[in-house]
Short mmCIF file of C-alpha atoms in Angstrom, two decimals:
data_model
loop_
_atom_site.label_atom_id
_atom_site.label_comp_id
_atom_site.label_asym_id
_atom_site.label_seq_id
_atom_site.Cartn_x
_atom_site.Cartn_y
_atom_site.Cartn_z
CA MET A 1 163.03 -119.31 -203.16
CA TYR A 2 161.07 -120.96 -200.35
CA GLN A 3 162.76 -118.72 -197.78
CA ARG A 4 161.90 -115.61 -199.77
CA GLN A 5 158.24 -116.67 -199.98
CA GLU A 6 158.13 -117.17 -196.20
CA ILE A 7 159.52 -113.69 -195.64
CA PHE A 8 156.88 -112.09 -197.87
CA ASN A 9 154.22 -113.76 -195.71
CA ILE A 10 155.36 -111.71 -192.69
CA ILE A 11 152.83 -108.90 -192.65
CA GLU A 12 154.93 -106.70 -190.34
CA LEU A 13 157.43 -106.12 -193.14
CA PHE A 14 154.90 -104.49 -195.44
CA THR A 15 154.97 -100.99 -194.03
CA SER A 16 154.21 -98.22 -196.48
CA GLN A 17 157.29 -97.08 -198.38
CA LYS A 18 156.24 -93.45 -197.94
CA LEU A 19 156.02 -93.97 -194.18
CA ILE A 20 159.51 -95.46 -194.07
CA ASN A 21 160.91 -92.58 -196.09
CA PHE A 22 159.15 -90.08 -193.87
CA TYR A 23 160.50 -91.38 -190.55
CA THR A 24 163.99 -91.84 -191.94
CA LYS A 25 164.12 -88.17 -192.87
CA ILE A 26 162.49 -87.09 -189.61
CA PHE A 27 165.01 -88.96 -187.46
CA ASP A 28 167.89 -87.64 -189.59
CA SER A 29 166.67 -84.11 -188.81
CA LEU A 30 166.48 -84.74 -185.06
CA ASP A 31 169.57 -84.16 -182.90
CA LEU A 32 169.36 -86.05 -179.59
CA SER A 33 172.96 -85.52 -178.48
CA ILE A 34 171.82 -83.47 -175.48
CA LEU A 35 169.88 -86.47 -174.10
CA PRO A 36 172.01 -89.24 -172.47
CA ASP A 37 171.23 -92.46 -174.29
CA ARG A 38 171.77 -94.77 -171.31
CA ILE A 39 171.64 -94.34 -167.56
CA PRO A 40 174.26 -96.57 -165.90
CA SER A 41 172.84 -98.97 -163.34
CA LYS A 42 174.72 -100.71 -160.51
CA TYR A 43 172.13 -103.40 -159.95
CA GLY A 44 171.07 -104.56 -163.40
CA PRO A 45 170.95 -103.89 -167.13
CA ASN A 46 170.88 -100.32 -168.41
CA GLY A 47 167.53 -100.87 -170.08
CA TYR A 48 166.30 -99.60 -173.42
CA SER A 49 167.90 -96.78 -175.34
CA ARG A 50 166.36 -93.46 -174.32
CA HIS A 51 166.98 -92.16 -177.83
CA ALA A 52 164.89 -95.01 -179.19
CA LEU A 53 162.13 -94.35 -176.66
CA PHE A 54 162.13 -90.66 -177.53
CA ARG A 55 161.90 -91.39 -181.26
CA ALA A 56 159.00 -93.71 -180.49
CA PHE A 57 157.09 -90.82 -178.93
CA ILE A 58 157.87 -88.74 -182.03
CA VAL A 59 156.18 -91.53 -183.98
CA MET A 60 153.29 -91.35 -181.52
CA LYS A 61 152.73 -87.67 -182.27
CA CYS A 62 153.27 -88.01 -186.03
CA GLU A 63 150.67 -90.78 -186.11
CA LYS A 64 148.36 -88.65 -183.92
CA PHE A 65 148.04 -91.27 -181.21
CA GLY A 66 146.80 -90.13 -177.84
CA LYS A 67 147.46 -93.32 -175.91
CA ILE A 68 150.66 -95.26 -175.34
CA THR A 69 148.81 -98.50 -176.07
CA ASP A 70 148.14 -97.27 -179.61
CA LEU A 71 151.84 -96.49 -180.05
CA LYS A 72 152.85 -99.94 -178.81
CA ASP A 73 150.43 -101.66 -181.18
CA PHE A 74 151.70 -99.57 -184.10
CA LEU A 75 155.32 -100.50 -183.43
CA GLU A 76 154.44 -104.18 -183.04
CA ASN A 77 152.71 -104.13 -186.41
CA ASN A 78 155.38 -101.99 -188.13
CA LEU A 79 158.69 -103.48 -187.06
CA ILE A 80 160.53 -101.46 -189.69
CA ILE A 81 159.48 -98.24 -187.92
CA ALA A 82 160.58 -99.75 -184.60
CA GLN A 83 163.95 -100.51 -186.21
CA LEU A 84 164.22 -96.91 -187.39
CA CYS A 85 163.53 -95.74 -183.84
CA GLY A 86 166.57 -97.72 -182.69
CA PHE A 87 165.01 -100.81 -181.11
CA ASN A 88 166.39 -104.30 -181.69
CA ILE A 89 163.44 -105.94 -183.39
CA LEU A 90 164.96 -109.40 -182.93
CA LYS A 91 164.10 -108.95 -179.25
CA PRO A 92 160.82 -107.99 -177.57
CA LEU A 93 159.89 -104.34 -177.84
CA PRO A 94 159.42 -102.24 -174.67
CA SER A 95 156.30 -102.89 -172.66
CA TYR A 96 153.63 -100.32 -171.81
CA SER A 97 155.16 -99.68 -168.38
CA VAL A 98 158.57 -98.89 -169.94
CA PHE A 99 157.05 -96.17 -172.14
CA GLN A 100 155.00 -94.87 -169.21
CA ARG A 101 157.97 -94.63 -166.84
CA PHE A 102 160.10 -92.96 -169.51
CA ILE A 103 157.64 -90.15 -170.22
CA LYS A 104 156.92 -89.67 -166.51
CA ASN A 105 160.49 -89.63 -165.19
CA LEU A 106 162.24 -87.83 -168.05
CA SER A 107 163.26 -84.29 -167.08
CA ASN A 108 161.52 -81.71 -169.24
CA SER A 109 164.73 -79.66 -169.32
CA TYR A 110 166.23 -82.18 -171.78
CA LEU A 111 163.27 -81.72 -174.09
CA LYS A 112 163.53 -77.95 -173.81
CA GLU A 113 167.16 -78.14 -174.97
CA ILE A 114 166.23 -80.37 -177.91
CA MET A 115 163.52 -77.89 -178.88
CA LYS A 116 165.97 -74.96 -178.62
CA ASN A 117 168.34 -76.78 -180.95
CA GLN A 118 165.57 -77.30 -183.52
CA VAL A 119 164.57 -73.64 -183.29
CA ASN A 120 168.18 -72.50 -183.80
CA ILE A 121 168.47 -74.71 -186.89
CA LEU A 122 165.38 -73.09 -188.39
CA LYS A 123 166.74 -69.69 -187.41
CA GLU A 124 169.95 -70.42 -189.35
CA LEU A 125 167.86 -71.56 -192.30
CA GLY A 126 166.07 -68.20 -192.23
CA PHE A 127 162.62 -69.52 -191.35
CA ILE A 128 162.39 -68.13 -187.80
CA ASP A 129 163.28 -64.63 -186.63
CA ASN A 130 162.33 -62.25 -183.84
CA ASN A 131 160.56 -59.52 -185.81
CA PHE A 132 156.97 -60.51 -185.01
CA ILE A 133 156.32 -62.68 -181.95
CA SER A 134 152.90 -64.01 -180.99
CA VAL A 135 152.07 -65.41 -177.55
CA ASP A 136 149.07 -67.58 -176.82
CA ALA A 137 147.85 -70.32 -174.48
CA THR A 138 145.70 -73.35 -175.20
CA PRO A 139 143.91 -75.66 -172.75
CA VAL A 140 144.84 -79.30 -172.24
CA LYS A 141 142.08 -81.31 -170.58
CA ALA A 142 143.04 -83.84 -167.94
CA ASN A 143 142.19 -87.52 -168.08
CA THR A 144 139.19 -87.41 -165.78
CA LYS A 145 135.50 -88.16 -166.08
CA PHE A 146 134.65 -84.64 -164.90
CA ASN A 147 135.63 -83.30 -168.34
CA ASN A 148 133.09 -85.58 -170.02
CA PRO A 149 129.95 -83.58 -170.96
CA LYS A 150 127.89 -86.68 -170.20
CA CYS A 151 129.15 -86.79 -166.62
CA PHE A 152 126.36 -85.79 -164.23
CA ALA A 153 128.37 -85.79 -161.01
CA ASN A 154 127.39 -83.20 -158.44
CA ASN A 155 129.73 -80.20 -158.24
CA LYS A 156 132.05 -81.64 -160.88
CA PHE A 157 133.56 -78.18 -161.43
CA SER A 158 133.95 -77.28 -157.78
CA LYS A 159 137.40 -76.52 -156.35
CA ASN A 160 136.41 -78.50 -153.29
CA ASN A 161 135.78 -81.60 -155.41
CA PRO A 162 139.03 -82.25 -157.34
CA PRO A 163 139.25 -85.42 -159.46
CA SER A 164 141.01 -88.34 -157.84
CA SER A 165 142.36 -89.73 -161.12
CA ASP A 166 144.80 -86.84 -161.66
CA LYS A 167 145.89 -85.08 -158.50
CA ASP A 168 148.09 -82.55 -160.35
CA CYS A 169 145.39 -80.99 -162.53
CA LYS A 170 143.57 -77.82 -161.52
CA LEU A 171 140.28 -76.16 -162.39
CA GLY A 172 140.49 -73.70 -165.26
CA VAL A 173 138.19 -71.70 -167.50
CA HIS A 174 138.41 -71.29 -171.25
CA THR A 175 136.57 -68.56 -173.09
CA ALA A 176 135.47 -69.07 -176.67
CA ASN A 177 135.69 -65.35 -177.47
CA ASN A 178 139.16 -63.82 -177.82
CA SER A 179 138.27 -60.91 -180.06
CA MET A 180 140.05 -57.60 -179.66
CA ASN A 181 136.94 -55.66 -178.73
CA VAL A 182 133.85 -57.20 -177.15
CA GLN A 183 130.82 -54.96 -176.79
CA VAL A 184 127.97 -56.18 -174.62
CA SER A 185 124.63 -55.02 -175.90
CA GLU A 186 121.28 -55.39 -174.21
CA ASP A 187 119.66 -55.87 -177.62
CA LYS A 188 121.77 -58.96 -178.41
CA PRO A 189 122.60 -60.60 -175.08
CA ASN A 190 123.07 -64.10 -176.50
CA ASN A 191 125.43 -63.17 -179.34
CA SER A 192 127.69 -60.64 -177.62
CA LYS A 193 128.34 -62.19 -174.23
CA LYS A 194 131.40 -64.35 -173.81
CA LYS A 195 130.94 -68.10 -173.58
CA TYR A 196 132.88 -69.81 -170.81
CA GLU A 197 133.88 -73.44 -170.47
CA PHE A 198 135.20 -74.89 -167.23
CA TYR A 199 137.57 -77.83 -167.32
CA TRP A 200 140.07 -79.75 -165.20
CA GLY A 201 143.55 -79.83 -166.63
CA TYR A 202 146.50 -77.77 -167.77
CA LYS A 203 147.56 -74.94 -170.08
CA ASN A 204 150.26 -74.91 -172.71
CA HIS A 205 151.77 -71.46 -173.30
CA VAL A 206 153.49 -71.00 -176.66
CA ILE A 207 155.62 -68.29 -178.25
CA CYS A 208 155.39 -68.40 -182.05
CA ASP A 209 157.00 -66.63 -184.95
CA ALA A 210 153.95 -64.79 -186.30
CA ILE A 211 155.29 -64.93 -189.89
CA SER A 212 156.36 -68.56 -190.30
CA GLY A 213 153.85 -69.97 -187.80
CA LEU A 214 156.52 -72.05 -186.04
CA PRO A 215 156.99 -72.32 -182.25
CA ILE A 216 159.95 -70.77 -180.46
CA ALA A 217 159.34 -71.65 -176.82
CA GLU A 218 156.66 -73.24 -174.67
CA PHE A 219 155.88 -74.37 -171.16
CA THR A 220 153.03 -76.14 -169.39
CA THR A 221 151.22 -75.00 -166.26
CA THR A 222 148.11 -76.07 -164.42
CA ALA A 223 144.83 -74.64 -165.68
CA ASP A 224 144.40 -72.25 -162.74
CA VAL A 225 147.44 -70.15 -163.76
CA ASN A 226 146.32 -67.10 -165.73
CA GLU A 227 148.16 -65.72 -168.72
CA ILE A 228 149.06 -62.36 -167.16
CA SER A 229 151.07 -63.82 -164.29
CA ASN A 230 153.60 -65.77 -166.40
CA PHE A 231 153.84 -63.58 -169.50
CA THR A 232 157.02 -61.78 -168.44
CA GLU A 233 158.58 -65.04 -167.22
CA ILE A 234 158.31 -66.89 -170.53
CA LEU A 235 159.51 -63.84 -172.47
CA SER A 236 162.43 -63.31 -170.10
CA ASP A 237 163.50 -66.97 -170.27
CA THR A 238 163.25 -66.99 -174.06
CA ASN A 239 165.18 -63.73 -174.37
CA GLU A 240 168.20 -65.39 -172.73
CA TRP A 241 168.80 -67.68 -175.72
CA PHE A 242 166.58 -66.20 -178.46
CA PRO A 243 166.96 -62.39 -178.45
CA LEU A 244 163.63 -60.55 -178.43
CA LYS A 245 165.04 -57.03 -178.36
CA GLY A 246 163.03 -54.71 -180.60
CA SER A 247 160.40 -57.36 -181.34
CA TYR A 248 156.74 -56.69 -181.98
CA ILE A 249 155.00 -58.73 -179.27
CA ILE A 250 151.42 -59.73 -180.15
CA ALA A 251 148.94 -61.21 -177.69
CA ASP A 252 145.22 -61.28 -176.99
CA LYS A 253 143.48 -59.43 -174.17
CA GLY A 254 144.17 -62.23 -171.71
CA TYR A 255 147.74 -60.86 -171.44
CA ASP A 256 146.73 -57.19 -171.08
CA SER A 257 148.26 -55.49 -168.03
CA LYS A 258 150.38 -52.45 -167.26
CA GLN A 259 153.22 -54.66 -166.02
CA ASN A 260 153.38 -56.67 -169.27
CA HIS A 261 153.36 -53.55 -171.42
CA ASP A 262 156.12 -51.93 -169.38
CA PHE A 263 158.23 -55.10 -169.56
CA ILE A 264 158.01 -55.15 -173.36
CA ARG A 265 158.77 -51.45 -173.64
CA ASN A 266 161.44 -51.00 -170.97
CA THR A 267 163.17 -54.39 -170.76
CA LEU A 268 162.83 -55.79 -174.29
CA LYS A 269 162.83 -52.36 -175.97
CA GLY A 270 160.05 -53.73 -178.14
CA HIS A 271 156.51 -52.78 -179.07
CA ALA A 272 153.36 -54.29 -177.56
CA PHE A 273 150.33 -55.18 -179.66
CA ILE A 274 148.03 -56.50 -176.96
CA ALA A 275 144.26 -56.13 -177.14
CA LEU A 276 142.67 -54.00 -174.42
CA ASN A 277 140.89 -55.90 -171.67
CA LYS A 278 138.15 -53.67 -170.26
CA ARG A 279 137.54 -56.19 -167.48
CA GLY A 280 133.79 -55.68 -167.28
CA ARG A 281 133.87 -51.88 -167.15
CA LYS A 282 130.91 -50.21 -168.80
CA PRO A 283 132.03 -47.50 -171.25
CA LYS A 284 130.70 -44.04 -170.47
CA ASP A 285 128.72 -42.15 -173.08
CA LEU A 286 130.80 -39.24 -174.38
CA THR A 287 130.20 -36.28 -176.65
CA SER A 288 132.39 -35.55 -179.67
CA THR A 289 134.47 -33.23 -177.46
CA GLY A 290 135.04 -35.92 -174.81
CA ASN A 291 132.50 -34.72 -172.23
CA VAL A 292 130.53 -37.27 -170.24
CA ILE A 293 126.78 -37.46 -170.90
CA CYS A 294 124.73 -37.69 -167.72
CA ASP A 295 121.67 -39.84 -167.08
CA ALA A 296 119.44 -37.03 -168.29
CA GLY A 297 121.25 -36.85 -171.64
CA LEU A 298 123.07 -33.58 -170.93
CA ALA A 299 126.76 -32.92 -171.53
CA MET A 300 128.53 -32.53 -168.19
CA HIS A 301 131.16 -29.86 -167.61
CA LYS A 302 134.81 -30.49 -166.84
CA ASP A 303 135.69 -29.59 -163.27
CA GLY A 304 139.40 -30.10 -162.69
CA LYS A 305 141.89 -32.96 -162.72
CA GLN A 306 143.76 -35.08 -160.20
CA TYR A 307 147.24 -36.24 -161.17
CA PHE A 308 148.61 -39.64 -160.14
CA ASP A 309 151.73 -41.63 -161.07
CA SER A 310 150.32 -43.45 -164.08
CA TYR A 311 146.97 -41.78 -164.79
CA ILE A 312 144.97 -38.57 -164.61
CA LYS A 313 141.53 -38.43 -163.05
CA GLN A 314 139.23 -36.02 -164.91
CA LYS A 315 136.22 -34.76 -162.97
CA PHE A 316 132.87 -33.87 -164.59
CA CYS A 317 130.01 -32.07 -162.89
CA CYS A 318 126.36 -31.27 -163.58
CA PRO A 319 125.82 -28.29 -165.94
CA PHE A 320 123.28 -26.88 -163.43
CA ARG A 321 125.31 -27.45 -160.30
CA THR A 322 125.03 -23.80 -159.12
CA SER A 323 121.41 -23.32 -160.21
CA LYS A 324 118.62 -22.89 -157.66
CA ASP A 325 115.89 -23.90 -160.10
CA ASP A 326 114.64 -27.39 -159.13
CA SER A 327 112.96 -27.93 -162.52
CA LEU A 328 116.13 -27.80 -164.65
CA CYS A 329 117.05 -31.48 -164.29
CA PRO A 330 115.06 -33.37 -166.99
CA CYS A 331 115.10 -36.65 -165.09
CA ASN A 332 114.71 -35.22 -161.58
CA HIS A 333 117.77 -37.10 -160.42
CA GLU A 334 117.97 -37.61 -156.66
CA LYS A 335 121.47 -36.08 -156.53
CA PHE A 336 120.09 -32.86 -158.01
CA PHE A 337 118.16 -32.40 -154.78
CA ASN A 338 121.06 -33.07 -152.41
CA GLY A 339 120.57 -29.83 -150.53
CA LYS A 340 124.17 -28.74 -151.10
CA LYS A 341 125.58 -25.63 -152.71
CA ASN A 342 126.95 -27.60 -155.68
CA ARG A 343 124.14 -29.87 -156.68
CA GLY A 344 123.83 -32.63 -159.27
CA CYS A 345 125.85 -35.65 -160.34
CA VAL A 346 129.65 -35.98 -160.34
CA LYS A 347 131.45 -38.47 -162.62
CA TYR A 348 135.10 -39.28 -163.30
CA ILE A 349 137.15 -40.59 -166.20
CA SER A 350 140.64 -42.01 -165.74
CA ILE A 351 143.09 -40.99 -168.44
CA GLY A 352 146.18 -43.18 -168.43
CA THR A 353 149.61 -41.68 -168.97
CA ASP A 354 151.59 -44.95 -169.10
CA TYR A 355 152.70 -46.89 -172.18
CA ARG A 356 149.65 -49.17 -172.11
CA SER A 357 147.25 -46.21 -172.29
CA SER A 358 149.18 -44.41 -175.00
CA ILE A 359 148.61 -47.15 -177.61
CA ASN A 360 146.05 -46.29 -180.28
CA ARG A 361 144.30 -49.60 -180.78
CA ASP A 362 141.94 -48.14 -183.37
CA SER A 363 144.74 -47.26 -185.77
CA ILE A 364 145.23 -49.17 -189.00
CA PHE A 365 148.83 -49.89 -188.05
CA PHE A 366 147.84 -51.59 -184.78
CA LYS A 367 145.11 -53.63 -186.43
CA LYS A 368 147.42 -54.79 -189.23
CA ILE A 369 150.06 -56.02 -186.81
CA TYR A 370 147.53 -57.51 -184.41
CA SER A 371 145.96 -59.51 -187.24
CA LEU A 372 149.17 -61.59 -187.37
CA ARG A 373 148.07 -63.20 -184.10
CA THR A 374 145.88 -65.54 -186.12
CA GLU A 375 149.08 -67.44 -186.97
CA SER A 376 149.15 -68.57 -183.33
CA GLU A 377 145.62 -69.89 -183.73
CA ARG A 378 146.64 -71.81 -186.84
CA TYR A 379 149.66 -73.28 -185.09
CA ASN A 380 147.57 -74.28 -182.07
CA SER A 381 145.21 -76.04 -184.46
CA ARG A 382 148.09 -78.02 -186.02
CA TRP A 383 149.44 -78.86 -182.56
CA LYS A 384 146.04 -80.02 -181.32
CA ASN A 385 145.73 -82.14 -184.46
CA LEU A 386 148.50 -84.31 -183.00
CA ASN A 387 145.95 -85.43 -180.36
CA THR A 388 147.40 -83.21 -177.63
CA GLU A 389 144.25 -81.35 -176.58
CA GLN A 390 143.18 -84.29 -174.40
CA ALA A 391 145.71 -85.75 -171.95
CA TYR A 392 145.68 -89.51 -171.48
CA VAL A 393 148.42 -89.51 -168.82
CA LYS A 394 147.78 -88.54 -165.23
CA ASN A 395 150.54 -86.28 -163.93
CA ILE A 396 151.87 -82.88 -164.87
CA ASN A 397 155.37 -84.04 -165.83
CA SER A 398 154.04 -86.56 -168.33
CA VAL A 399 151.63 -83.98 -169.77
CA ALA A 400 154.41 -81.38 -170.06
CA ASN A 401 156.75 -83.87 -171.76
CA LEU A 402 154.14 -84.94 -174.30
CA ASN A 403 153.29 -81.30 -175.01
CA THR A 404 156.95 -80.45 -175.64
CA ILE A 405 157.41 -83.53 -177.83
CA GLY A 406 154.45 -82.34 -179.91
CA HIS A 407 156.21 -79.01 -180.53
CA ILE A 408 159.50 -80.76 -181.31
CA CYS A 409 157.63 -82.96 -183.78
CA LEU A 410 156.28 -79.98 -185.73
CA LEU A 411 159.68 -78.24 -185.71
CA THR A 412 161.37 -81.40 -186.99
CA ILE A 413 158.79 -81.74 -189.75
CA ALA A 414 159.65 -78.19 -190.86
CA ILE A 415 163.40 -78.95 -190.88
CA ALA A 416 162.91 -82.20 -192.80
CA ALA A 417 160.70 -80.49 -195.37
CA ILE A 418 163.15 -77.62 -195.93
CA LYS A 419 166.21 -79.85 -196.22
CA SER A 420 164.38 -82.17 -198.61
CA GLY A 421 163.39 -79.37 -200.94
CA CYS A 422 159.71 -79.55 -199.99
CA VAL A 423 159.54 -76.03 -198.57
CA ASP A 424 155.82 -75.72 -199.30
CA LYS A 425 155.21 -78.69 -196.97
CA TYR A 426 157.03 -77.35 -193.91
CA LYS A 427 153.70 -76.93 -192.08
CA SER A 428 152.00 -80.03 -193.48
CA LEU A 429 152.47 -83.36 -191.75
CA SER A 430 150.39 -85.37 -194.22
CA GLY A 431 151.82 -83.51 -197.21
CA LEU A 432 155.41 -84.29 -196.29
CA LYS A 433 154.75 -88.02 -195.94
CA GLY A 434 154.04 -88.30 -199.65
CA GLN A 435 157.10 -86.36 -200.81
CA LEU A 436 160.18 -88.14 -199.45
CA LYS A 437 161.80 -90.89 -201.54
CA LEU A 438 164.62 -93.10 -200.28
CA SER A 439 165.88 -96.59 -200.96
CA TYR A 440 164.12 -99.30 -198.94
CA ILE A 441 167.29 -101.28 -198.25
CA LYS A 442 169.45 -98.20 -197.73
CA ILE A 443 167.28 -97.28 -194.74
CA PHE A 444 168.16 -100.50 -192.90
CA LYS A 445 171.84 -100.27 -193.69
CA HIS A 446 171.85 -96.72 -192.38
CA GLN A 447 170.51 -97.86 -189.01
CA PHE A 448 173.22 -100.47 -188.35
CA HIS A 449 176.75 -99.57 -187.29
CA GLN A 450 179.69 -100.80 -189.26
CA GLY A 451 180.47 -104.38 -188.37
CA ASP A 452 176.91 -105.20 -187.26
CA SER A 453 175.04 -107.85 -189.15
CA LEU A 454 171.84 -106.95 -190.94
CA PRO A 455 168.56 -108.62 -189.90
CA PHE A 456 168.04 -111.93 -191.67
CA PHE A 457 165.06 -110.72 -193.70
CA VAL A 458 167.02 -107.72 -195.09
CA SER A 459 169.75 -110.07 -196.27
CA PHE A 460 167.20 -112.14 -198.18
CA ILE A 461 165.37 -109.17 -199.69
CA SER A 462 168.57 -107.56 -200.91
CA ILE A 463 169.62 -110.70 -202.81
#
């Protein structure tokens, strides 16, 4: 009786039952067979289990910790969770440097394979398919004082003044306006113009299932890499193991280019739903018949076409180009008095003939499909809620690994929710924690191999 009372005075044992149930189910839904558990060493011990270290970082993301120190404190104060991860709690837990070296030196290819396995499981369960695919990128700010709004350093966003704390990060820009059509009006300059935000850091590019809102593939780059340049690469790599043939590919105007449209159409045999990026071009005023309106407010006449490989150049001329009357131009434009036989202004409109130009972005069909892109925004919000928007490590490999672990965490939550019968919680981290119910003692017995002795406190509690 005295021994039992002493055990109940150990505060580390009183971890929430719901939390224990949650992590037991999460780890049961996570296959780490692709990751070697130990790395043989010629000169000393093999060190801690890499499976245990990986599960610890899953705990870090599920608890929304940004720093490794917070993870270490949590495990020290919740030894049951550390036991579930695979650590021997009768010995000291890994130090901060062990966790730091693990996340820095671990090859991201292992994590990519673990993520592929989780995606394939959800595909077999019928929760992920290739019908509607959404692509998006989200910024990840580096761990540097230059990203602090209260930092008043000179030229803190200059390429010639990179931060010394993280030598891998690059200068990037994030726009707060990703709408399909942005019209700049002189009457409302403050509301219509795009708002830019410069930052030092990285980008995480994610392919999502636009129906279920679950990730399929991802990769991390520095912040200076634009979306257009790596769009075909991530789709091509994903298509090798997750077929995208015939898919509807949805993306915002940051991915708009002729090359990306042709890749979707010709290589993937799919359909592109990418918003048009006008890239600062001012739209010309046109009549209902498609004629250009000149500076004087007159409809210009069509005057021939020039044909090129992927577009047609339509020429428009002044309606009074052959007139000799100098008073016909209402605005007395300087080009009307050019002294030539054909007087007046000349303007051109380029009419594309490629796949990108043939898409009717004003149709109801396009707008209905494009509206599914908001699922990417919702997923990015859930991913950022794991405290991934701000990096607290200082190299690209560590940032990439933590980003991938965040995606694996959300995929594993979905698998655990589906297999536990809590399908409505497959996108809710907090909701799933309150649903799972398992035996307290059964959890410990599950973690020990046959023939191993249970920890002394479990033996007493199970009396």
